Amino acid sequence: TYKTLILTRCFTSDSTTIMLLVLCLALVALGQAEHKSYEGYQVITINPTTADDVRDVVSLVADRAMKASYWQDPVAVLPFDVMVAPETALVFVEALIYKDIQYTIAVSNVQRFIEREEASRARGAVSQEEDPVNYILSDYQRHDTINAWLNDMGSQYAMANVNSIGSSYEGRDMRAIAISGGSGRPAIVIDCALHAREWITVPTCIYAIQTLLTQYNSNADVRAMVDSYDWHFLPVANPDGYEYTHTSDRMWRKTRSPTNDVLCTGTDANRNFDAFWGEAGVDFDPCSDVYPGSRAFSEIETQNIRDWIQSIPSKRLYLNVHSYTQLWLTPWGYNPNERYPADYAELERVATLAMAGLRSVNGREFIVGTPPDILYPASGGAYDWAKASAGVKYSYAPELRPASAIEGGFILDTTHIMPSGREVFEALRIHAEEMRA
Ligand code: 0X9
Ligand code: ZN
């Protein structure tokens, strides 16, 4: 990349004058400041027919020169999505053809999707002045706007309490909201956007908060939800990464803390929890999107989330919300000792009912199952840790809409915000109704 090029030049330059060094650093900073374009990037859906096909593609993607990255990691022998840079797309596809691996082009130009998403934002966004209630769900809001809105909710509603759970690596305030109509109730804990680019998760979280607060007096279902549980939300679990997707790189996934490689930033926060940390679905190359960090809880954000969850008494449900693929993932994401937790049948029963409800809202089908069965095994995940170490019986990792890369994957028009909010809220309602102590 541009940044790599400049840094290589900086360090191989024989000039040692301070002036040149300053110039180099300024250029590096400039390189970071620009907004990355995905012009000509393609997303290729691989349809493997044998385990060898999967292995071949995994080694292709592992080759850094291929400039390929996963939108979805490979699972067993099921389709998965890989994004390839324009300059390597042809060689990548030629390699697939040569090895006789089936594929389809899901997205022929990622930048067109990003532009469509931006256009939908420009069309749909409403200012707080224009509509002081609904503006918050009219767009993919910036972190500051979300924090200000949370504070507003805290001051407008007696049953809402807003607290900081700590600061991110870059110093952003990680604000959580608790909604409680009484005391001594079991808790439901939900966080969104632990992965920065999974934008649809943020307004889906916000929709749930807003609905619980604004419809308590008018909707009997909502009242029952608030009267039977304490609700805790962290709408932006990875604020540095989230802001970076707004300012610099729409496809950023990780945190923004430095690693031992000067050229590569960030840890995959959903590989950084203390749940068989570093054992599966990770890559110890700090440039990888699934770099698990230098140790479990190396990231300040995952430490804050850990401490926040631990501080909440009698937790019954934890949702670590992701996108995309339309799945309601059950534990274990990875566990070498047992394939399913002992109470798996009950977790599956409630999730299956919740997904029937979700489907009744907009017709979207979500699949229930464990990552090793329906996605891919990965250790260090937040929801495995919440169940195994924080004692949350019902722990899931939902993967929200869309179902596939053809619909845009992580990139979705803002017209999806309200439908996603509504369908997931129905799933929450059923979870609340069906869960047992
Ligand atoms: O890989 C992940 O962290 C999640 N998928 S995503 O595309 N949103 O990145 C899946 C999380 C499932 N949990 C575990 N496998 N632990
Ligand atoms: Zn994710």
PDB file of N, CA and C in Angstrom, residues 318-320 322 326-333 344 347 351 366-376 383 395-399:
ATOM      1  N   TYR A 318     -27.065 -12.853  27.232  1.00  0.00           N
ATOM      2  CA  TYR A 318     -26.034 -11.989  26.658  1.00  0.00           C
ATOM      3  C   TYR A 318     -26.056 -12.141  25.146  1.00  0.00           C
ATOM      4  N   LEU A 319     -26.123 -11.014  24.455  1.00  0.00           N
ATOM      5  CA  LEU A 319     -26.037 -11.021  22.995  1.00  0.00           C
ATOM      6  C   LEU A 319     -24.851 -10.176  22.572  1.00  0.00           C
ATOM      7  N   ASN A 320     -23.921 -10.802  21.847  1.00  0.00           N
ATOM      8  CA  ASN A 320     -22.774 -10.107  21.270  1.00  0.00           C
ATOM      9  C   ASN A 320     -23.085 -10.000  19.768  1.00  0.00           C
ATOM     10  N   HIS A 322     -23.347  -9.155  15.868  1.00  0.00           N
ATOM     11  CA  HIS A 322     -22.491  -9.006  14.682  1.00  0.00           C
ATOM     12  C   HIS A 322     -23.352  -8.933  13.419  1.00  0.00           C
ATOM     13  N   GLN A 326     -27.184 -13.632   8.753  1.00  0.00           N
ATOM     14  CA  GLN A 326     -28.487 -14.045   9.283  1.00  0.00           C
ATOM     15  C   GLN A 326     -28.408 -15.370  10.044  1.00  0.00           C
ATOM     16  N   LEU A 327     -27.657 -15.318  11.142  1.00  0.00           N
ATOM     17  CA  LEU A 327     -27.485 -16.487  12.009  1.00  0.00           C
ATOM     18  C   LEU A 327     -27.755 -16.058  13.446  1.00  0.00           C
ATOM     19  N   TRP A 328     -28.177 -17.006  14.264  1.00  0.00           N
ATOM     20  CA  TRP A 328     -28.271 -16.762  15.710  1.00  0.00           C
ATOM     21  C   TRP A 328     -27.379 -17.831  16.331  1.00  0.00           C
ATOM     22  N   LEU A 329     -26.090 -17.466  16.490  1.00  0.00           N
ATOM     23  CA  LEU A 329     -25.087 -18.466  16.870  1.00  0.00           C
ATOM     24  C   LEU A 329     -25.170 -18.817  18.351  1.00  0.00           C
ATOM     25  N   THR A 330     -25.136 -20.114  18.603  1.00  0.00           N
ATOM     26  CA  THR A 330     -25.196 -20.635  19.970  1.00  0.00           C
ATOM     27  C   THR A 330     -23.791 -21.077  20.386  1.00  0.00           C
ATOM     28  N   PRO A 331     -23.549 -21.184  21.693  1.00  0.00           N
ATOM     29  CA  PRO A 331     -22.251 -21.699  22.143  1.00  0.00           C
ATOM     30  C   PRO A 331     -22.126 -23.199  21.818  1.00  0.00           C
ATOM     31  N   TRP A 332     -20.922 -23.706  21.637  1.00  0.00           N
ATOM     32  CA  TRP A 332     -19.679 -22.972  21.802  1.00  0.00           C
ATOM     33  C   TRP A 332     -19.129 -22.509  20.457  1.00  0.00           C
ATOM     34  N   GLY A 333     -18.544 -21.324  20.423  1.00  0.00           N
ATOM     35  CA  GLY A 333     -17.820 -20.888  19.241  1.00  0.00           C
ATOM     36  C   GLY A 333     -16.586 -21.760  19.057  1.00  0.00           C
ATOM     37  N   TYR A 344     -27.605 -27.117  26.018  1.00  0.00           N
ATOM     38  CA  TYR A 344     -27.732 -26.694  24.620  1.00  0.00           C
ATOM     39  C   TYR A 344     -29.169 -26.774  24.094  1.00  0.00           C
ATOM     40  N   LEU A 347     -31.100 -23.742  25.034  1.00  0.00           N
ATOM     41  CA  LEU A 347     -30.651 -22.551  24.307  1.00  0.00           C
ATOM     42  C   LEU A 347     -31.159 -22.585  22.863  1.00  0.00           C
ATOM     43  N   ALA A 351     -33.920 -19.974  21.054  1.00  0.00           N
ATOM     44  CA  ALA A 351     -33.456 -19.265  19.853  1.00  0.00           C
ATOM     45  C   ALA A 351     -34.317 -19.618  18.639  1.00  0.00           C
ATOM     46  N   PHE A 366     -33.287 -16.652   9.728  1.00  0.00           N
ATOM     47  CA  PHE A 366     -32.022 -16.741  10.461  1.00  0.00           C
ATOM     48  C   PHE A 366     -31.826 -18.202  10.872  1.00  0.00           C
ATOM     49  N   ILE A 367     -30.603 -18.684  10.736  1.00  0.00           N
ATOM     50  CA  ILE A 367     -30.308 -20.076  11.097  1.00  0.00           C
ATOM     51  C   ILE A 367     -29.742 -20.124  12.518  1.00  0.00           C
ATOM     52  N   VAL A 368     -30.193 -21.089  13.299  1.00  0.00           N
ATOM     53  CA  VAL A 368     -29.696 -21.283  14.671  1.00  0.00           C
ATOM     54  C   VAL A 368     -28.691 -22.430  14.682  1.00  0.00           C
ATOM     55  N   GLY A 369     -27.555 -22.215  15.346  1.00  0.00           N
ATOM     56  CA  GLY A 369     -26.580 -23.305  15.458  1.00  0.00           C
ATOM     57  C   GLY A 369     -25.254 -22.816  16.006  1.00  0.00           C
ATOM     58  N   THR A 370     -24.315 -23.746  16.187  1.00  0.00           N
ATOM     59  CA  THR A 370     -22.997 -23.360  16.707  1.00  0.00           C
ATOM     60  C   THR A 370     -22.078 -22.987  15.542  1.00  0.00           C
ATOM     61  N   PRO A 371     -21.111 -22.103  15.765  1.00  0.00           N
ATOM     62  CA  PRO A 371     -20.171 -21.752  14.703  1.00  0.00           C
ATOM     63  C   PRO A 371     -19.480 -22.957  14.066  1.00  0.00           C
ATOM     64  N   PRO A 372     -18.989 -23.945  14.845  1.00  0.00           N
ATOM     65  CA  PRO A 372     -18.339 -25.071  14.160  1.00  0.00           C
ATOM     66  C   PRO A 372     -19.310 -25.830  13.252  1.00  0.00           C
ATOM     67  N   ASP A 373     -20.603 -25.872  13.617  1.00  0.00           N
ATOM     68  CA  ASP A 373     -21.575 -26.567  12.778  1.00  0.00           C
ATOM     69  C   ASP A 373     -22.008 -25.746  11.574  1.00  0.00           C
ATOM     70  N   ILE A 374     -22.224 -24.432  11.758  1.00  0.00           N
ATOM     71  CA  ILE A 374     -22.794 -23.662  10.647  1.00  0.00           C
ATOM     72  C   ILE A 374     -21.936 -22.502  10.179  1.00  0.00           C
ATOM     73  N   LEU A 375     -20.875 -22.134  10.911  1.00  0.00           N
ATOM     74  CA  LEU A 375     -20.010 -21.046  10.444  1.00  0.00           C
ATOM     75  C   LEU A 375     -18.578 -21.555  10.443  1.00  0.00           C
ATOM     76  N   TYR A 376     -17.812 -21.194  11.451  1.00  0.00           N
ATOM     77  CA  TYR A 376     -16.446 -21.715  11.568  1.00  0.00           C
ATOM     78  C   TYR A 376     -16.042 -21.600  13.026  1.00  0.00           C
ATOM     79  N   TYR A 383     -19.000 -14.173  23.499  1.00  0.00           N
ATOM     80  CA  TYR A 383     -20.155 -14.901  24.034  1.00  0.00           C
ATOM     81  C   TYR A 383     -19.760 -16.231  24.658  1.00  0.00           C
ATOM     82  N   SER A 395     -26.433 -17.356  26.067  1.00  0.00           N
ATOM     83  CA  SER A 395     -25.416 -16.500  25.453  1.00  0.00           C
ATOM     84  C   SER A 395     -25.352 -16.791  23.961  1.00  0.00           C
ATOM     85  N   TYR A 396     -25.500 -15.744  23.151  1.00  0.00           N
ATOM     86  CA  TYR A 396     -25.554 -15.929  21.704  1.00  0.00           C
ATOM     87  C   TYR A 396     -24.742 -14.852  20.986  1.00  0.00           C
ATOM     88  N   ALA A 397     -24.349 -15.175  19.749  1.00  0.00           N
ATOM     89  CA  ALA A 397     -23.753 -14.177  18.860  1.00  0.00           C
ATOM     90  C   ALA A 397     -24.614 -14.088  17.604  1.00  0.00           C
ATOM     91  N   PRO A 398     -25.606 -13.168  17.598  1.00  0.00           N
ATOM     92  CA  PRO A 398     -26.410 -13.007  16.379  1.00  0.00           C
ATOM     93  C   PRO A 398     -25.566 -12.404  15.257  1.00  0.00           C
ATOM     94  N   GLU A 399     -25.809 -12.876  14.049  1.00  0.00           N
ATOM     95  CA  GLU A 399     -25.222 -12.262  12.844  1.00  0.00           C
ATOM     96  C   GLU A 399     -26.406 -11.694  12.068  1.00  0.00           C
TER      97      GLU A 399
END
